[in-house]
């Protein structure tokens, strides 16, 4: 058993489309548990800091504008192989390439407005969780 915690965001387009419940339901059905959860409307500075690794990419301005355009849901998901499991459930970055029944196939509008974020490694998960949550906001069950 490789129990892990990962970081997830339900992005503005999914929140505006009233898909928060559908997305959380899917994580629970797949055996991931919600260990922390809050809504936030990100500032430009907070969104830029989160996506700092992409700061030189041509889509950076558009990405930050989108992520600050409406509230988001910030979550800690935990479970066996949580980092990789979450990435599988999300599907490819571009919904046109995402597998059937993945969250991005179901709920993304475009490569930019792609419904969900999930940490890409255990190291990213630790950084991202610490960036958005105080220690006492995470309620682990393992
Ligand atoms: P992921 O979110 O699958 O980890 P990523 O880390 O490469 O993908 O990119 C972060 C986000 O940036 C992605 O979820 C949506 C946006 N993005 C990536 N590539 C893009 C592109 N070619 N055009 C517009 N937005 C893009
Ligand atoms: Mg990424």
PDB file of C-alpha atoms and ligand atoms in Angstrom:
ATOM      1  CA  UNK A   1       0.000   0.000   0.000  1.00  0.00           C
ATOM      2  CA  UNK A   2       1.462   3.326  -1.090  1.00  0.00           C
ATOM      3  CA  UNK A   3      -0.765   5.804   0.708  1.00  0.00           C
ATOM      4  CA  UNK A   4      -0.270   9.343  -0.585  1.00  0.00           C
ATOM      5  CA  UNK A   5      -1.748  12.808  -0.460  1.00  0.00           C
ATOM      6  CA  UNK A   6      -2.132  14.954  -3.554  1.00  0.00           C
ATOM      7  CA  UNK A   7      -3.426  18.402  -4.380  1.00  0.00           C
ATOM      8  CA  UNK A   8      -6.457  19.035  -6.585  1.00  0.00           C
ATOM      9  CA  UNK A   9      -8.201  22.144  -7.903  1.00  0.00           C
ATOM     10  CA  UNK A  10     -11.676  22.321  -9.407  1.00  0.00           C
ATOM     11  CA  UNK A  11     -11.098  25.177 -11.849  1.00  0.00           C
ATOM     12  CA  UNK A  12     -13.411  28.156 -12.596  1.00  0.00           C
ATOM     13  CA  UNK A  13     -15.144  26.675 -15.654  1.00  0.00           C
ATOM     14  CA  UNK A  14     -16.214  23.549 -13.734  1.00  0.00           C
ATOM     15  CA  UNK A  15     -17.404  25.608 -10.763  1.00  0.00           C
ATOM     16  CA  UNK A  16     -19.426  27.940 -13.051  1.00  0.00           C
ATOM     17  CA  UNK A  17     -20.951  24.900 -14.793  1.00  0.00           C
ATOM     18  CA  UNK A  18     -22.096  23.514 -11.387  1.00  0.00           C
ATOM     19  CA  UNK A  19     -19.884  20.449 -11.660  1.00  0.00           C
ATOM     20  CA  UNK A  20     -18.266  20.594  -8.190  1.00  0.00           C
ATOM     21  CA  UNK A  21     -20.476  17.785  -6.906  1.00  0.00           C
ATOM     22  CA  UNK A  22     -19.976  15.587  -9.952  1.00  0.00           C
ATOM     23  CA  UNK A  23     -16.193  15.898  -9.690  1.00  0.00           C
ATOM     24  CA  UNK A  24     -16.046  15.228  -5.945  1.00  0.00           C
ATOM     25  CA  UNK A  25     -18.445  12.292  -6.364  1.00  0.00           C
ATOM     26  CA  UNK A  26     -16.074  10.797  -8.914  1.00  0.00           C
ATOM     27  CA  UNK A  27     -13.052  11.074  -6.612  1.00  0.00           C
ATOM     28  CA  UNK A  28     -14.999   9.347  -3.834  1.00  0.00           C
ATOM     29  CA  UNK A  29     -16.252   6.617  -6.183  1.00  0.00           C
ATOM     30  CA  UNK A  30     -12.637   5.987  -7.215  1.00  0.00           C
ATOM     31  CA  UNK A  31     -11.627   5.494  -3.586  1.00  0.00           C
ATOM     32  CA  UNK A  32      -9.873   8.820  -3.010  1.00  0.00           C
ATOM     33  CA  UNK A  33     -10.799  10.618   0.222  1.00  0.00           C
ATOM     34  CA  UNK A  34     -11.166  14.362   0.745  1.00  0.00           C
ATOM     35  CA  UNK A  35      -8.675  15.337   3.478  1.00  0.00           C
ATOM     36  CA  UNK A  36      -9.064  19.121   3.019  1.00  0.00           C
ATOM     37  CA  UNK A  37     -11.428  21.316   1.045  1.00  0.00           C
ATOM     38  CA  UNK A  38     -12.090  25.039   0.655  1.00  0.00           C
ATOM     39  CA  UNK A  39     -13.303  27.569  -1.886  1.00  0.00           C
ATOM     40  CA  UNK A  40     -11.105  30.535  -2.777  1.00  0.00           C
ATOM     41  CA  UNK A  41     -11.067  33.331  -5.316  1.00  0.00           C
ATOM     42  CA  UNK A  42      -7.355  33.478  -6.166  1.00  0.00           C
ATOM     43  CA  UNK A  43      -5.502  36.769  -6.483  1.00  0.00           C
ATOM     44  CA  UNK A  44      -3.273  37.337  -9.520  1.00  0.00           C
ATOM     45  CA  UNK A  45      -0.192  36.997  -7.262  1.00  0.00           C
ATOM     46  CA  UNK A  46      -1.387  33.714  -5.739  1.00  0.00           C
ATOM     47  CA  UNK A  47      -2.187  32.194  -9.171  1.00  0.00           C
ATOM     48  CA  UNK A  48       1.143  33.378 -10.650  1.00  0.00           C
ATOM     49  CA  UNK A  49       3.051  31.836  -7.737  1.00  0.00           C
ATOM     50  CA  UNK A  50       1.199  28.561  -8.116  1.00  0.00           C
ATOM     51  CA  UNK A  51       1.999  28.274 -11.839  1.00  0.00           C
ATOM     52  CA  UNK A  52       5.500  29.802 -11.560  1.00  0.00           C
ATOM     53  CA  UNK A  53       7.059  26.873 -13.490  1.00  0.00           C
ATOM     54  CA  UNK A  54       5.062  28.022 -16.546  1.00  0.00           C
ATOM     55  CA  UNK A  55       5.955  31.727 -16.287  1.00  0.00           C
ATOM     56  CA  UNK A  56       7.843  31.796 -19.608  1.00  0.00           C
ATOM     57  CA  UNK A  57       5.211  29.862 -21.579  1.00  0.00           C
ATOM     58  CA  UNK A  58       3.137  31.838 -24.121  1.00  0.00           C
ATOM     59  CA  UNK A  59      -0.135  30.886 -22.391  1.00  0.00           C
ATOM     60  CA  UNK A  60       0.922  32.064 -18.897  1.00  0.00           C
ATOM     61  CA  UNK A  61      -1.079  35.332 -18.944  1.00  0.00           C
ATOM     62  CA  UNK A  62      -4.193  33.582 -20.215  1.00  0.00           C
ATOM     63  CA  UNK A  63      -3.778  30.802 -17.621  1.00  0.00           C
ATOM     64  CA  UNK A  64      -3.543  33.290 -14.726  1.00  0.00           C
ATOM     65  CA  UNK A  65      -6.496  35.320 -16.081  1.00  0.00           C
ATOM     66  CA  UNK A  66      -8.618  32.159 -16.263  1.00  0.00           C
ATOM     67  CA  UNK A  67      -7.636  30.886 -12.807  1.00  0.00           C
ATOM     68  CA  UNK A  68      -8.576  34.249 -11.242  1.00  0.00           C
ATOM     69  CA  UNK A  69     -11.816  34.694 -13.246  1.00  0.00           C
ATOM     70  CA  UNK A  70     -14.056  32.963 -10.667  1.00  0.00           C
ATOM     71  CA  UNK A  71     -13.623  30.966  -7.448  1.00  0.00           C
ATOM     72  CA  UNK A  72     -11.977  27.575  -7.370  1.00  0.00           C
ATOM     73  CA  UNK A  73     -12.208  24.561  -5.050  1.00  0.00           C
ATOM     74  CA  UNK A  74      -8.911  23.611  -3.396  1.00  0.00           C
ATOM     75  CA  UNK A  75      -8.610  20.050  -2.107  1.00  0.00           C
ATOM     76  CA  UNK A  76      -6.264  17.538  -0.568  1.00  0.00           C
ATOM     77  CA  UNK A  77      -7.062  14.040  -1.844  1.00  0.00           C
ATOM     78  CA  UNK A  78      -5.636  10.986  -0.132  1.00  0.00           C
ATOM     79  CA  UNK A  79      -5.499   7.293  -0.909  1.00  0.00           C
ATOM     80  CA  UNK A  80      -3.411   4.561  -2.456  1.00  0.00           C
ATOM     81  CA  UNK A  81      -1.209   5.966  -5.263  1.00  0.00           C
ATOM     82  CA  UNK A  82      -3.217   9.191  -4.977  1.00  0.00           C
ATOM     83  CA  UNK A  83      -0.926  11.276  -7.207  1.00  0.00           C
ATOM     84  CA  UNK A  84      -1.042   8.905 -10.177  1.00  0.00           C
ATOM     85  CA  UNK A  85      -4.666   7.850  -9.616  1.00  0.00           C
ATOM     86  CA  UNK A  86      -5.782  11.480  -9.662  1.00  0.00           C
ATOM     87  CA  UNK A  87      -3.891  12.124 -12.925  1.00  0.00           C
ATOM     88  CA  UNK A  88      -5.568   9.060 -14.479  1.00  0.00           C
ATOM     89  CA  UNK A  89      -9.031  10.166 -13.367  1.00  0.00           C
ATOM     90  CA  UNK A  90      -8.363  13.693 -14.739  1.00  0.00           C
ATOM     91  CA  UNK A  91      -7.139  12.610 -18.173  1.00  0.00           C
ATOM     92  CA  UNK A  92      -4.845  14.434 -20.604  1.00  0.00           C
ATOM     93  CA  UNK A  93      -4.292  18.208 -20.339  1.00  0.00           C
ATOM     94  CA  UNK A  94      -6.002  18.720 -23.707  1.00  0.00           C
ATOM     95  CA  UNK A  95      -9.590  17.407 -23.527  1.00  0.00           C
ATOM     96  CA  UNK A  96      -9.386  16.528 -27.229  1.00  0.00           C
ATOM     97  CA  UNK A  97      -6.767  13.941 -26.237  1.00  0.00           C
ATOM     98  CA  UNK A  98      -8.339  12.857 -22.932  1.00  0.00           C
ATOM     99  CA  UNK A  99      -9.654   9.292 -22.591  1.00  0.00           C
ATOM    100  CA  UNK A 100     -13.390   8.612 -22.421  1.00  0.00           C
ATOM    101  CA  UNK A 101     -14.990   9.248 -19.034  1.00  0.00           C
ATOM    102  CA  UNK A 102     -12.018  11.168 -17.614  1.00  0.00           C
ATOM    103  CA  UNK A 103     -12.876  14.415 -15.815  1.00  0.00           C
ATOM    104  CA  UNK A 104     -11.317  16.516 -18.548  1.00  0.00           C
ATOM    105  CA  UNK A 105     -13.168  14.628 -21.297  1.00  0.00           C
ATOM    106  CA  UNK A 106     -16.411  15.167 -19.383  1.00  0.00           C
ATOM    107  CA  UNK A 107     -15.988  18.700 -18.031  1.00  0.00           C
ATOM    108  CA  UNK A 108     -13.188  20.617 -19.836  1.00  0.00           C
ATOM    109  CA  UNK A 109     -14.022  23.289 -22.418  1.00  0.00           C
ATOM    110  CA  UNK A 110     -10.545  23.603 -23.933  1.00  0.00           C
ATOM    111  CA  UNK A 111      -6.870  22.968 -23.182  1.00  0.00           C
ATOM    112  CA  UNK A 112      -6.852  26.136 -21.061  1.00  0.00           C
ATOM    113  CA  UNK A 113     -10.242  25.769 -19.375  1.00  0.00           C
ATOM    114  CA  UNK A 114      -9.686  22.144 -18.494  1.00  0.00           C
ATOM    115  CA  UNK A 115     -11.775  21.736 -15.330  1.00  0.00           C
ATOM    116  CA  UNK A 116      -9.247  20.290 -12.897  1.00  0.00           C
ATOM    117  CA  UNK A 117      -5.669  20.493 -11.681  1.00  0.00           C
ATOM    118  CA  UNK A 118      -3.779  17.603 -10.114  1.00  0.00           C
ATOM    119  CA  UNK A 119      -0.209  17.477  -8.822  1.00  0.00           C
ATOM    120  CA  UNK A 120       2.164  15.724 -11.235  1.00  0.00           C
ATOM    121  CA  UNK A 121       4.453  14.162  -8.569  1.00  0.00           C
ATOM    122  CA  UNK A 122       4.718  13.606  -4.835  1.00  0.00           C
ATOM    123  CA  UNK A 123       7.188  16.523  -4.597  1.00  0.00           C
ATOM    124  CA  UNK A 124       4.757  18.838  -6.440  1.00  0.00           C
ATOM    125  CA  UNK A 125       1.924  17.641  -4.196  1.00  0.00           C
ATOM    126  CA  UNK A 126       3.867  18.592  -1.085  1.00  0.00           C
ATOM    127  CA  UNK A 127       4.751  22.025  -2.451  1.00  0.00           C
ATOM    128  CA  UNK A 128       1.230  22.718  -3.695  1.00  0.00           C
ATOM    129  CA  UNK A 129      -0.508  21.548  -0.504  1.00  0.00           C
ATOM    130  CA  UNK A 130       1.801  23.758   1.583  1.00  0.00           C
ATOM    131  CA  UNK A 131       1.141  26.682  -0.793  1.00  0.00           C
ATOM    132  CA  UNK A 132      -2.624  26.590  -0.157  1.00  0.00           C
ATOM    133  CA  UNK A 133      -3.210  24.883   3.194  1.00  0.00           C
ATOM    134  CA  UNK A 134      -2.072  25.391   6.766  1.00  0.00           C
ATOM    135  CA  UNK A 135      -1.106  22.112   8.439  1.00  0.00           C
ATOM    136  CA  UNK A 136      -4.204  22.173  10.665  1.00  0.00           C
ATOM    137  CA  UNK A 137      -6.523  22.511   7.632  1.00  0.00           C
ATOM    138  CA  UNK A 138      -5.632  18.985   6.461  1.00  0.00           C
ATOM    139  CA  UNK A 139      -7.459  16.156   8.236  1.00  0.00           C
ATOM    140  CA  UNK A 140      -5.623  12.946   7.322  1.00  0.00           C
ATOM    141  CA  UNK A 141      -7.031   9.470   7.948  1.00  0.00           C
ATOM    142  CA  UNK A 142      -3.748   7.615   7.626  1.00  0.00           C
TER     143      UNK A 142
HETATM  144  P1  LIG B   1      -1.484  19.786 -16.415  1.00  0.00           P
HETATM  145  O1  LIG B   1      -2.507  20.722 -15.834  1.00  0.00           O
HETATM  146  O2  LIG B   1      -2.114  18.627 -17.140  1.00  0.00           O
HETATM  147  O3  LIG B   1      -0.442  19.347 -15.410  1.00  0.00           O
HETATM  148  P2  LIG B   1       0.546  21.573 -17.532  1.00  0.00           P
HETATM  149  O4  LIG B   1       1.202  21.527 -16.194  1.00  0.00           O
HETATM  150  O5  LIG B   1       1.387  21.286 -18.730  1.00  0.00           O
HETATM  151  O6  LIG B   1      -0.720  20.585 -17.591  1.00  0.00           O
HETATM  152  O7  LIG B   1      -0.097  23.023 -17.764  1.00  0.00           O
HETATM  153  C1  LIG B   1      -0.743  23.689 -16.706  1.00  0.00           C
HETATM  154  C2  LIG B   1      -2.007  24.314 -17.248  1.00  0.00           C
HETATM  155  O8  LIG B   1      -1.680  25.307 -18.218  1.00  0.00           O
HETATM  156  C3  LIG B   1      -2.950  23.349 -17.976  1.00  0.00           C
HETATM  157  O9  LIG B   1      -3.786  22.624 -17.086  1.00  0.00           O
HETATM  158  C4  LIG B   1      -3.723  24.286 -18.843  1.00  0.00           C
HETATM  159  C5  LIG B   1      -2.682  25.328 -19.234  1.00  0.00           C
HETATM  160  N1  LIG B   1      -2.071  24.995 -20.528  1.00  0.00           N
HETATM  161  C6  LIG B   1      -1.145  24.031 -20.754  1.00  0.00           C
HETATM  162  N2  LIG B   1      -0.798  23.980 -22.049  1.00  0.00           N
HETATM  163  C7  LIG B   1      -1.527  24.962 -22.658  1.00  0.00           C
HETATM  164  C8  LIG B   1      -1.635  25.430 -24.009  1.00  0.00           C
HETATM  165  N3  LIG B   1      -0.911  24.887 -24.999  1.00  0.00           N
HETATM  166  N4  LIG B   1      -2.501  26.445 -24.256  1.00  0.00           N
HETATM  167  C9  LIG B   1      -3.229  27.006 -23.284  1.00  0.00           C
HETATM  168  N5  LIG B   1      -3.175  26.615 -21.984  1.00  0.00           N
HETATM  169  C10 LIG B   1      -2.342  25.604 -21.680  1.00  0.00           C
HETATM  170 MG1  LIG B   2       1.033  20.425 -14.452  1.00  0.00          MG
END
